[in-house]
């Protein structure tokens, strides 16, 4: 489910089942715990309801959330697909459940 219209600051925002992901370019780099500087934030939310329609606002039914930070070189393939306006599935790029 594409929720990008509801998240104008995000490069892409999607929901699948009771999970939500959004990818945002940070205004300033973030220093990760490993000392590397990241320019992108991936927001993951687990939801109390399933994502079913683009305007259902399921993304607001948050049970919990966490963020991870990524360097450009770590997500280059994804960024190229977004730039070409290819169909992108964030859940395929970020294997959070594997």
CSV table of N, CA, C and O in Angstrom, one decimal:
chain,number,residue,atom,x,y,z
A,1,UNK,N,0.8,-1.2,0.0
A,1,UNK,CA,0.0,0.0,0.0
A,1,UNK,C,0.9,1.2,0.0
A,1,UNK,O,1.8,1.4,0.8
A,2,UNK,N,0.7,2.1,-0.9
A,2,UNK,CA,1.5,3.3,-1.0
A,2,UNK,C,0.9,4.5,-0.2
A,2,UNK,O,-0.2,4.9,-0.5
A,3,UNK,N,1.6,4.9,0.8
A,3,UNK,CA,1.2,6.0,1.6
A,3,UNK,C,2.0,7.3,1.4
A,3,UNK,O,2.0,8.2,2.2
A,4,UNK,N,2.7,7.4,0.3
A,4,UNK,CA,3.6,8.5,0.0
A,4,UNK,C,2.9,9.8,0.0
A,4,UNK,O,3.5,10.9,0.4
A,5,UNK,N,1.6,9.9,-0.4
A,5,UNK,CA,0.9,11.1,-0.4
A,5,UNK,C,0.7,11.7,1.0
A,5,UNK,O,0.6,12.9,1.2
A,6,UNK,N,0.6,10.8,2.0
A,6,UNK,CA,0.4,11.3,3.4
A,6,UNK,C,1.7,11.7,4.0
A,6,UNK,O,1.7,12.2,5.1
A,7,UNK,N,2.9,11.4,3.4
A,7,UNK,CA,4.2,11.7,3.9
A,7,UNK,C,5.0,12.4,2.9
A,7,UNK,O,5.9,11.9,2.3
A,8,UNK,N,4.7,13.7,2.8
A,8,UNK,CA,5.4,14.5,1.7
A,8,UNK,C,6.9,14.6,1.9
A,8,UNK,O,7.6,14.7,0.9
A,9,UNK,N,7.4,14.5,3.1
A,9,UNK,CA,8.8,14.7,3.4
A,9,UNK,C,9.5,13.4,3.1
A,9,UNK,O,10.8,13.4,2.9
A,10,UNK,N,8.8,12.3,3.0
A,10,UNK,CA,9.4,11.0,2.7
A,10,UNK,C,9.7,10.8,1.2
A,10,UNK,O,8.9,11.2,0.4
A,11,UNK,N,10.7,10.1,0.9
A,11,UNK,CA,11.0,9.7,-0.5
A,11,UNK,C,9.9,8.6,-0.9
A,11,UNK,O,9.5,8.6,-2.1
A,12,UNK,N,9.6,7.8,0.0
A,12,UNK,CA,8.5,6.8,-0.2
A,12,UNK,C,8.0,6.3,1.1
A,12,UNK,O,8.8,6.2,2.1
A,13,UNK,N,6.8,5.9,1.2
A,13,UNK,CA,6.1,5.4,2.4
A,13,UNK,C,5.2,4.3,2.0
A,13,UNK,O,4.3,4.5,1.1
A,14,UNK,N,5.3,3.1,2.6
A,14,UNK,CA,4.5,2.0,2.2
A,14,UNK,C,4.0,1.2,3.4
A,14,UNK,O,4.7,1.2,4.5
A,15,UNK,N,2.9,0.6,3.3
A,15,UNK,CA,2.4,-0.3,4.3
A,15,UNK,C,2.2,-1.7,3.7
A,15,UNK,O,1.8,-1.8,2.5
A,16,UNK,N,2.4,-2.7,4.5
A,16,UNK,CA,2.1,-4.1,4.1
A,16,UNK,C,1.6,-4.9,5.3
A,16,UNK,O,2.4,-4.9,6.3
A,17,UNK,N,0.4,-5.4,5.2
A,17,UNK,CA,-0.1,-6.1,6.4
A,17,UNK,C,-0.2,-5.1,7.6
A,17,UNK,O,-0.7,-4.0,7.4
A,18,UNK,N,0.3,-5.5,8.7
A,18,UNK,CA,0.3,-4.5,9.8
A,18,UNK,C,1.7,-3.9,10.1
A,18,UNK,O,2.0,-3.6,11.2
A,19,UNK,N,2.4,-3.6,9.0
A,19,UNK,CA,3.7,-3.0,9.1
A,19,UNK,C,3.8,-1.8,8.1
A,19,UNK,O,3.1,-1.8,7.1
A,20,UNK,N,4.6,-0.8,8.5
A,20,UNK,CA,4.7,0.4,7.8
A,20,UNK,C,6.2,0.8,7.7
A,20,UNK,O,6.9,0.7,8.7
A,21,UNK,N,6.6,1.2,6.5
A,21,UNK,CA,8.0,1.7,6.3
A,21,UNK,C,8.0,3.0,5.6
A,21,UNK,O,7.2,3.2,4.6
A,22,UNK,N,8.8,4.0,6.0
A,22,UNK,CA,9.0,5.2,5.2
A,22,UNK,C,10.5,5.5,5.2
A,22,UNK,O,11.2,5.3,6.2
A,23,UNK,N,11.0,6.0,4.0
A,23,UNK,CA,12.4,6.4,3.8
A,23,UNK,C,12.4,7.9,3.6
A,23,UNK,O,11.8,8.4,2.7
A,24,UNK,N,13.2,8.5,4.4
A,24,UNK,CA,13.4,10.0,4.4
A,24,UNK,C,14.9,10.4,4.2
A,24,UNK,O,15.7,9.8,4.9
A,25,UNK,N,15.1,11.4,3.4
A,25,UNK,CA,16.5,11.9,3.4
A,25,UNK,C,16.6,12.9,4.5
A,25,UNK,O,15.8,13.8,4.6
A,26,UNK,N,17.6,12.8,5.3
A,26,UNK,CA,17.8,13.7,6.4
A,26,UNK,C,18.4,15.0,6.0
A,26,UNK,O,19.2,15.1,5.0
A,27,UNK,N,18.0,16.1,6.7
A,27,UNK,CA,18.6,17.4,6.4
A,27,UNK,C,20.0,17.5,6.7
A,27,UNK,O,20.8,18.2,6.0
A,28,UNK,N,20.4,16.8,7.8
A,28,UNK,CA,21.8,16.8,8.2
A,28,UNK,C,22.2,15.3,8.5
A,28,UNK,O,21.4,14.6,9.0
A,29,UNK,N,23.4,14.9,8.1
A,29,UNK,CA,23.8,13.5,8.4
A,29,UNK,C,23.7,13.2,9.9
A,29,UNK,O,23.9,14.1,10.8
A,30,UNK,N,23.4,11.9,10.1
A,30,UNK,CA,23.2,11.4,11.5
A,30,UNK,C,24.4,10.5,11.8
A,30,UNK,O,24.7,9.6,10.9
A,31,UNK,N,25.1,10.6,12.9
A,31,UNK,CA,26.2,9.7,13.2
A,31,UNK,C,25.6,8.5,13.9
A,31,UNK,O,25.0,8.6,15.0
A,32,UNK,N,25.8,7.4,13.3
A,32,UNK,CA,25.3,6.1,13.8
A,32,UNK,C,26.2,5.6,14.9
A,32,UNK,O,27.3,6.1,15.1
A,33,UNK,N,25.8,4.6,15.6
A,33,UNK,CA,26.6,4.0,16.7
A,33,UNK,C,27.9,3.5,16.3
A,33,UNK,O,28.9,3.5,17.0
A,34,UNK,N,28.0,3.0,15.0
A,34,UNK,CA,29.2,2.5,14.5
A,34,UNK,C,30.2,3.6,14.0
A,34,UNK,O,31.3,3.4,13.5
A,35,UNK,N,29.8,4.9,14.2
A,35,UNK,CA,30.6,6.0,13.8
A,35,UNK,C,30.4,6.5,12.4
A,35,UNK,O,31.0,7.6,12.0
A,36,UNK,N,29.7,5.8,11.6
A,36,UNK,CA,29.5,6.2,10.2
A,36,UNK,C,28.4,7.2,10.2
A,36,UNK,O,27.4,7.2,11.0
A,37,UNK,N,28.5,8.1,9.2
A,37,UNK,CA,27.4,9.1,9.0
A,37,UNK,C,26.4,8.7,8.0
A,37,UNK,O,26.8,8.3,6.9
A,38,UNK,N,25.2,8.8,8.4
A,38,UNK,CA,24.1,8.3,7.5
A,38,UNK,C,23.3,9.5,7.0
A,38,UNK,O,23.1,10.5,7.8
A,39,UNK,N,22.7,9.4,5.8
A,39,UNK,CA,21.9,10.5,5.3
A,39,UNK,C,20.5,10.2,5.1
A,39,UNK,O,19.7,11.0,4.7
A,40,UNK,N,20.1,8.9,5.4
A,40,UNK,CA,18.7,8.4,5.2
A,40,UNK,C,18.2,7.8,6.5
A,40,UNK,O,19.0,7.1,7.2
A,41,UNK,N,16.9,8.0,6.8
A,41,UNK,CA,16.3,7.4,7.9
A,41,UNK,C,15.2,6.5,7.4
A,41,UNK,O,14.3,6.9,6.6
A,42,UNK,N,15.2,5.2,7.9
A,42,UNK,CA,14.1,4.3,7.6
A,42,UNK,C,13.3,4.2,8.9
A,42,UNK,O,13.8,3.8,9.9
A,43,UNK,N,12.0,4.6,8.8
A,43,UNK,CA,11.1,4.5,9.9
A,43,UNK,C,10.2,3.3,9.8
A,43,UNK,O,9.6,3.1,8.7
A,44,UNK,N,10.3,2.4,10.8
A,44,UNK,CA,9.5,1.2,10.8
A,44,UNK,C,8.5,1.3,11.9
A,44,UNK,O,8.8,1.6,13.0
A,45,UNK,N,7.2,1.0,11.6
A,45,UNK,CA,6.1,1.0,12.6
A,45,UNK,C,5.4,-0.3,12.5
A,45,UNK,O,5.1,-0.8,11.4
A,46,UNK,N,5.1,-0.9,13.6
A,46,UNK,CA,4.2,-2.1,13.6
A,46,UNK,C,2.9,-1.5,14.1
A,46,UNK,O,2.8,-0.7,15.0
A,47,UNK,N,1.8,-2.0,13.4
A,47,UNK,CA,0.5,-1.3,13.6
A,47,UNK,C,-0.5,-2.3,14.2
A,47,UNK,O,-0.3,-3.5,14.2
A,48,UNK,N,-1.6,-1.7,14.7
A,48,UNK,CA,-2.6,-2.5,15.4
A,48,UNK,C,-3.7,-2.9,14.4
A,48,UNK,O,-4.6,-3.6,14.7
A,49,UNK,N,-3.5,-2.4,13.1
A,49,UNK,CA,-4.5,-2.8,12.1
A,49,UNK,C,-3.7,-3.0,10.8
A,49,UNK,O,-2.6,-2.6,10.6
A,50,UNK,N,-4.4,-3.6,9.8
A,50,UNK,CA,-3.7,-3.9,8.5
A,50,UNK,C,-3.9,-2.7,7.6
A,50,UNK,O,-4.9,-2.0,7.6
A,51,UNK,N,-2.9,-2.5,6.7
A,51,UNK,CA,-3.0,-1.5,5.7
A,51,UNK,C,-3.8,-2.1,4.5
A,51,UNK,O,-3.5,-3.2,4.0
A,52,UNK,N,-4.9,-1.4,4.2
A,52,UNK,CA,-5.8,-2.0,3.1
A,52,UNK,C,-6.1,-1.0,2.0
A,52,UNK,O,-6.3,-1.4,0.9
A,53,UNK,N,-6.1,0.3,2.3
A,53,UNK,CA,-6.4,1.3,1.3
A,53,UNK,C,-5.4,2.5,1.5
A,53,UNK,O,-5.0,2.8,2.6
A,54,UNK,N,-5.1,3.2,0.4
A,54,UNK,CA,-4.2,4.3,0.5
A,54,UNK,C,-4.6,5.4,1.4
A,54,UNK,O,-3.8,6.2,1.9
A,55,UNK,N,-5.9,5.6,1.6
A,55,UNK,CA,-6.4,6.7,2.5
A,55,UNK,C,-7.0,6.1,3.8
A,55,UNK,O,-7.7,6.9,4.5
A,56,UNK,N,-6.6,4.9,4.2
A,56,UNK,CA,-7.2,4.4,5.4
A,56,UNK,C,-6.4,4.8,6.7
A,56,UNK,O,-6.9,4.6,7.8
A,57,UNK,N,-5.3,5.5,6.6
A,57,UNK,CA,-4.5,6.0,7.7
A,57,UNK,C,-4.1,4.9,8.7
A,57,UNK,O,-3.9,5.2,9.9
A,58,UNK,N,-4.0,3.7,8.2
A,58,UNK,CA,-3.6,2.6,9.1
A,58,UNK,C,-2.2,2.9,9.7
A,58,UNK,O,-1.9,2.5,10.9
A,59,UNK,N,-1.4,3.7,9.0
A,59,UNK,CA,0.0,4.0,9.5
A,59,UNK,C,-0.1,4.8,10.8
A,59,UNK,O,0.9,4.9,11.5
A,60,UNK,N,-1.2,5.3,11.2
A,60,UNK,CA,-1.4,6.1,12.4
A,60,UNK,C,-1.7,5.2,13.6
A,60,UNK,O,-1.7,5.7,14.7
A,61,UNK,N,-2.0,4.0,13.4
A,61,UNK,CA,-2.4,3.0,14.4
A,61,UNK,C,-1.2,2.3,15.0
A,61,UNK,O,-1.0,1.1,14.8
A,62,UNK,N,-0.3,3.1,15.5
A,62,UNK,CA,1.1,2.6,15.9
A,62,UNK,C,1.1,1.9,17.2
A,62,UNK,O,0.7,2.5,18.2
A,63,UNK,N,1.6,0.7,17.2
A,63,UNK,CA,1.9,0.0,18.5
A,63,UNK,C,3.3,0.2,18.9
A,63,UNK,O,3.6,0.2,20.1
A,64,UNK,N,4.2,0.4,18.0
A,64,UNK,CA,5.6,0.6,18.3
A,64,UNK,C,6.3,1.1,17.0
A,64,UNK,O,5.8,0.9,15.9
A,65,UNK,N,7.5,1.6,17.2
A,65,UNK,CA,8.2,2.2,16.1
A,65,UNK,C,9.7,2.2,16.4
A,65,UNK,O,10.1,2.2,17.6
A,66,UNK,N,10.5,2.1,15.4
A,66,UNK,CA,11.9,2.3,15.5
A,66,UNK,C,12.5,2.8,14.2
A,66,UNK,O,11.9,2.7,13.1
A,67,UNK,N,13.7,3.4,14.3
A,67,UNK,CA,14.3,4.0,13.1
A,67,UNK,C,15.7,3.4,12.9
A,67,UNK,O,16.4,3.1,13.9
A,68,UNK,N,16.1,3.2,11.7
A,68,UNK,CA,17.4,2.8,11.4
A,68,UNK,C,18.0,3.9,10.4
A,68,UNK,O,17.2,4.6,9.7
A,69,UNK,N,19.3,4.0,10.4
A,69,UNK,CA,19.9,5.0,9.5
A,69,UNK,C,20.9,4.4,8.5
A,69,UNK,O,21.6,3.5,8.9
A,70,UNK,N,20.8,4.9,7.3
A,70,UNK,CA,21.5,4.3,6.2
A,70,UNK,C,22.3,5.3,5.4
A,70,UNK,O,21.9,6.4,5.2
A,71,UNK,N,23.5,4.8,5.0
A,71,UNK,CA,24.3,5.6,4.1
A,71,UNK,C,23.8,5.5,2.7
A,71,UNK,O,23.2,4.5,2.3
A,72,UNK,N,24.1,6.5,1.9
A,72,UNK,CA,23.8,6.5,0.5
A,72,UNK,C,24.3,5.2,-0.2
A,72,UNK,O,23.5,4.5,-0.9
A,73,UNK,N,25.5,4.8,0.0
A,73,UNK,CA,26.1,3.7,-0.7
A,73,UNK,C,25.4,2.4,-0.2
A,73,UNK,O,25.4,1.4,-1.0
A,74,UNK,N,24.7,2.3,0.9
A,74,UNK,CA,24.1,1.1,1.4
A,74,UNK,C,22.7,0.9,0.7
A,74,UNK,O,22.2,-0.2,0.6
A,75,UNK,N,22.1,2.0,0.1
A,75,UNK,CA,20.8,1.8,-0.5
A,75,UNK,C,20.8,2.4,-1.9
A,75,UNK,O,19.8,2.8,-2.5
A,76,UNK,N,22.0,2.4,-2.6
A,76,UNK,CA,22.1,3.0,-3.9
A,76,UNK,C,21.1,2.4,-4.9
A,76,UNK,O,20.5,3.1,-5.7
A,77,UNK,N,21.0,1.0,-4.9
A,77,UNK,CA,20.1,0.4,-5.9
A,77,UNK,C,18.6,0.9,-5.7
A,77,UNK,O,18.0,1.2,-6.6
A,78,UNK,N,18.2,1.0,-4.4
A,78,UNK,CA,16.8,1.5,-4.1
A,78,UNK,C,16.7,2.9,-4.6
A,78,UNK,O,15.7,3.3,-5.3
A,79,UNK,N,17.7,3.8,-4.4
A,79,UNK,CA,17.6,5.2,-4.8
A,79,UNK,C,17.5,5.3,-6.3
A,79,UNK,O,16.8,6.2,-6.8
A,80,UNK,N,18.2,4.5,-7.0
A,80,UNK,CA,18.2,4.5,-8.5
A,80,UNK,C,16.8,4.1,-9.0
A,80,UNK,O,16.3,4.7,-9.9
A,81,UNK,N,16.2,3.1,-8.3
A,81,UNK,CA,14.8,2.7,-8.7
A,81,UNK,C,13.8,3.8,-8.5
A,81,UNK,O,12.9,4.1,-9.3
A,82,UNK,N,14.0,4.5,-7.3
A,82,UNK,CA,13.1,5.6,-7.0
A,82,UNK,C,13.2,6.8,-8.0
A,82,UNK,O,12.3,7.4,-8.5
A,83,UNK,N,14.5,7.0,-8.4
A,83,UNK,CA,14.8,8.1,-9.4
A,83,UNK,C,14.1,7.8,-10.7
A,83,UNK,O,13.7,8.7,-11.4
A,84,UNK,N,14.2,6.5,-11.1
A,84,UNK,CA,13.6,6.1,-12.4
A,84,UNK,C,12.1,6.0,-12.3
A,84,UNK,O,11.4,5.6,-13.3
A,85,UNK,N,11.5,6.1,-11.1
A,85,UNK,CA,10.1,6.0,-10.9
A,85,UNK,C,9.7,4.5,-11.1
A,85,UNK,O,8.5,4.3,-11.6
A,86,UNK,N,10.6,3.6,-10.9
A,86,UNK,CA,10.2,2.2,-11.0
A,86,UNK,C,9.3,1.8,-9.8
A,86,UNK,O,9.3,2.5,-8.8
A,87,UNK,N,8.6,0.7,-10.0
A,87,UNK,CA,7.8,0.2,-8.9
A,87,UNK,C,8.8,-0.3,-7.8
A,87,UNK,O,9.7,-1.1,-8.1
A,88,UNK,N,8.7,0.2,-6.6
A,88,UNK,CA,9.6,-0.2,-5.5
A,88,UNK,C,8.8,-0.8,-4.4
A,88,UNK,O,7.7,-0.2,-4.0
A,89,UNK,N,9.3,-1.8,-3.8
A,89,UNK,CA,8.7,-2.4,-2.6
A,89,UNK,C,9.8,-2.3,-1.5
A,89,UNK,O,10.7,-3.1,-1.5
A,90,UNK,N,9.5,-1.4,-0.6
A,90,UNK,CA,10.5,-1.2,0.5
A,90,UNK,C,10.7,-2.5,1.3
A,90,UNK,O,11.8,-2.7,1.8
A,91,UNK,N,9.7,-3.3,1.4
A,91,UNK,CA,9.8,-4.5,2.2
A,91,UNK,C,10.7,-5.5,1.6
A,91,UNK,O,11.3,-6.4,2.3
A,92,UNK,N,11.0,-5.4,0.3
A,92,UNK,CA,11.9,-6.3,-0.4
A,92,UNK,C,13.3,-5.8,-0.2
A,92,UNK,O,14.3,-6.6,-0.1
A,93,UNK,N,13.5,-4.5,-0.1
A,93,UNK,CA,14.9,-3.9,0.0
A,93,UNK,C,15.4,-4.0,1.5
A,93,UNK,O,16.5,-4.1,1.7
A,94,UNK,N,14.5,-3.9,2.4
A,94,UNK,CA,14.8,-4.0,3.8
A,94,UNK,C,14.2,-5.2,4.4
A,94,UNK,O,13.0,-5.2,4.8
A,95,UNK,N,15.0,-6.3,4.5
A,95,UNK,CA,14.5,-7.5,5.0
A,95,UNK,C,14.4,-7.5,6.5
A,95,UNK,O,15.3,-8.0,7.2
A,96,UNK,N,13.4,-6.9,7.1
A,96,UNK,CA,13.2,-6.8,8.5
A,96,UNK,C,12.7,-8.0,9.2
A,96,UNK,O,12.8,-8.1,10.4
A,97,UNK,N,12.2,-8.9,8.4
A,97,UNK,CA,11.5,-10.1,9.0
A,97,UNK,C,12.2,-11.4,8.7
A,97,UNK,O,11.7,-12.4,9.0
A,98,UNK,N,13.4,-11.3,8.1
A,98,UNK,CA,14.0,-12.5,7.6
A,98,UNK,C,14.9,-13.2,8.7
A,98,UNK,O,15.0,-12.9,9.8
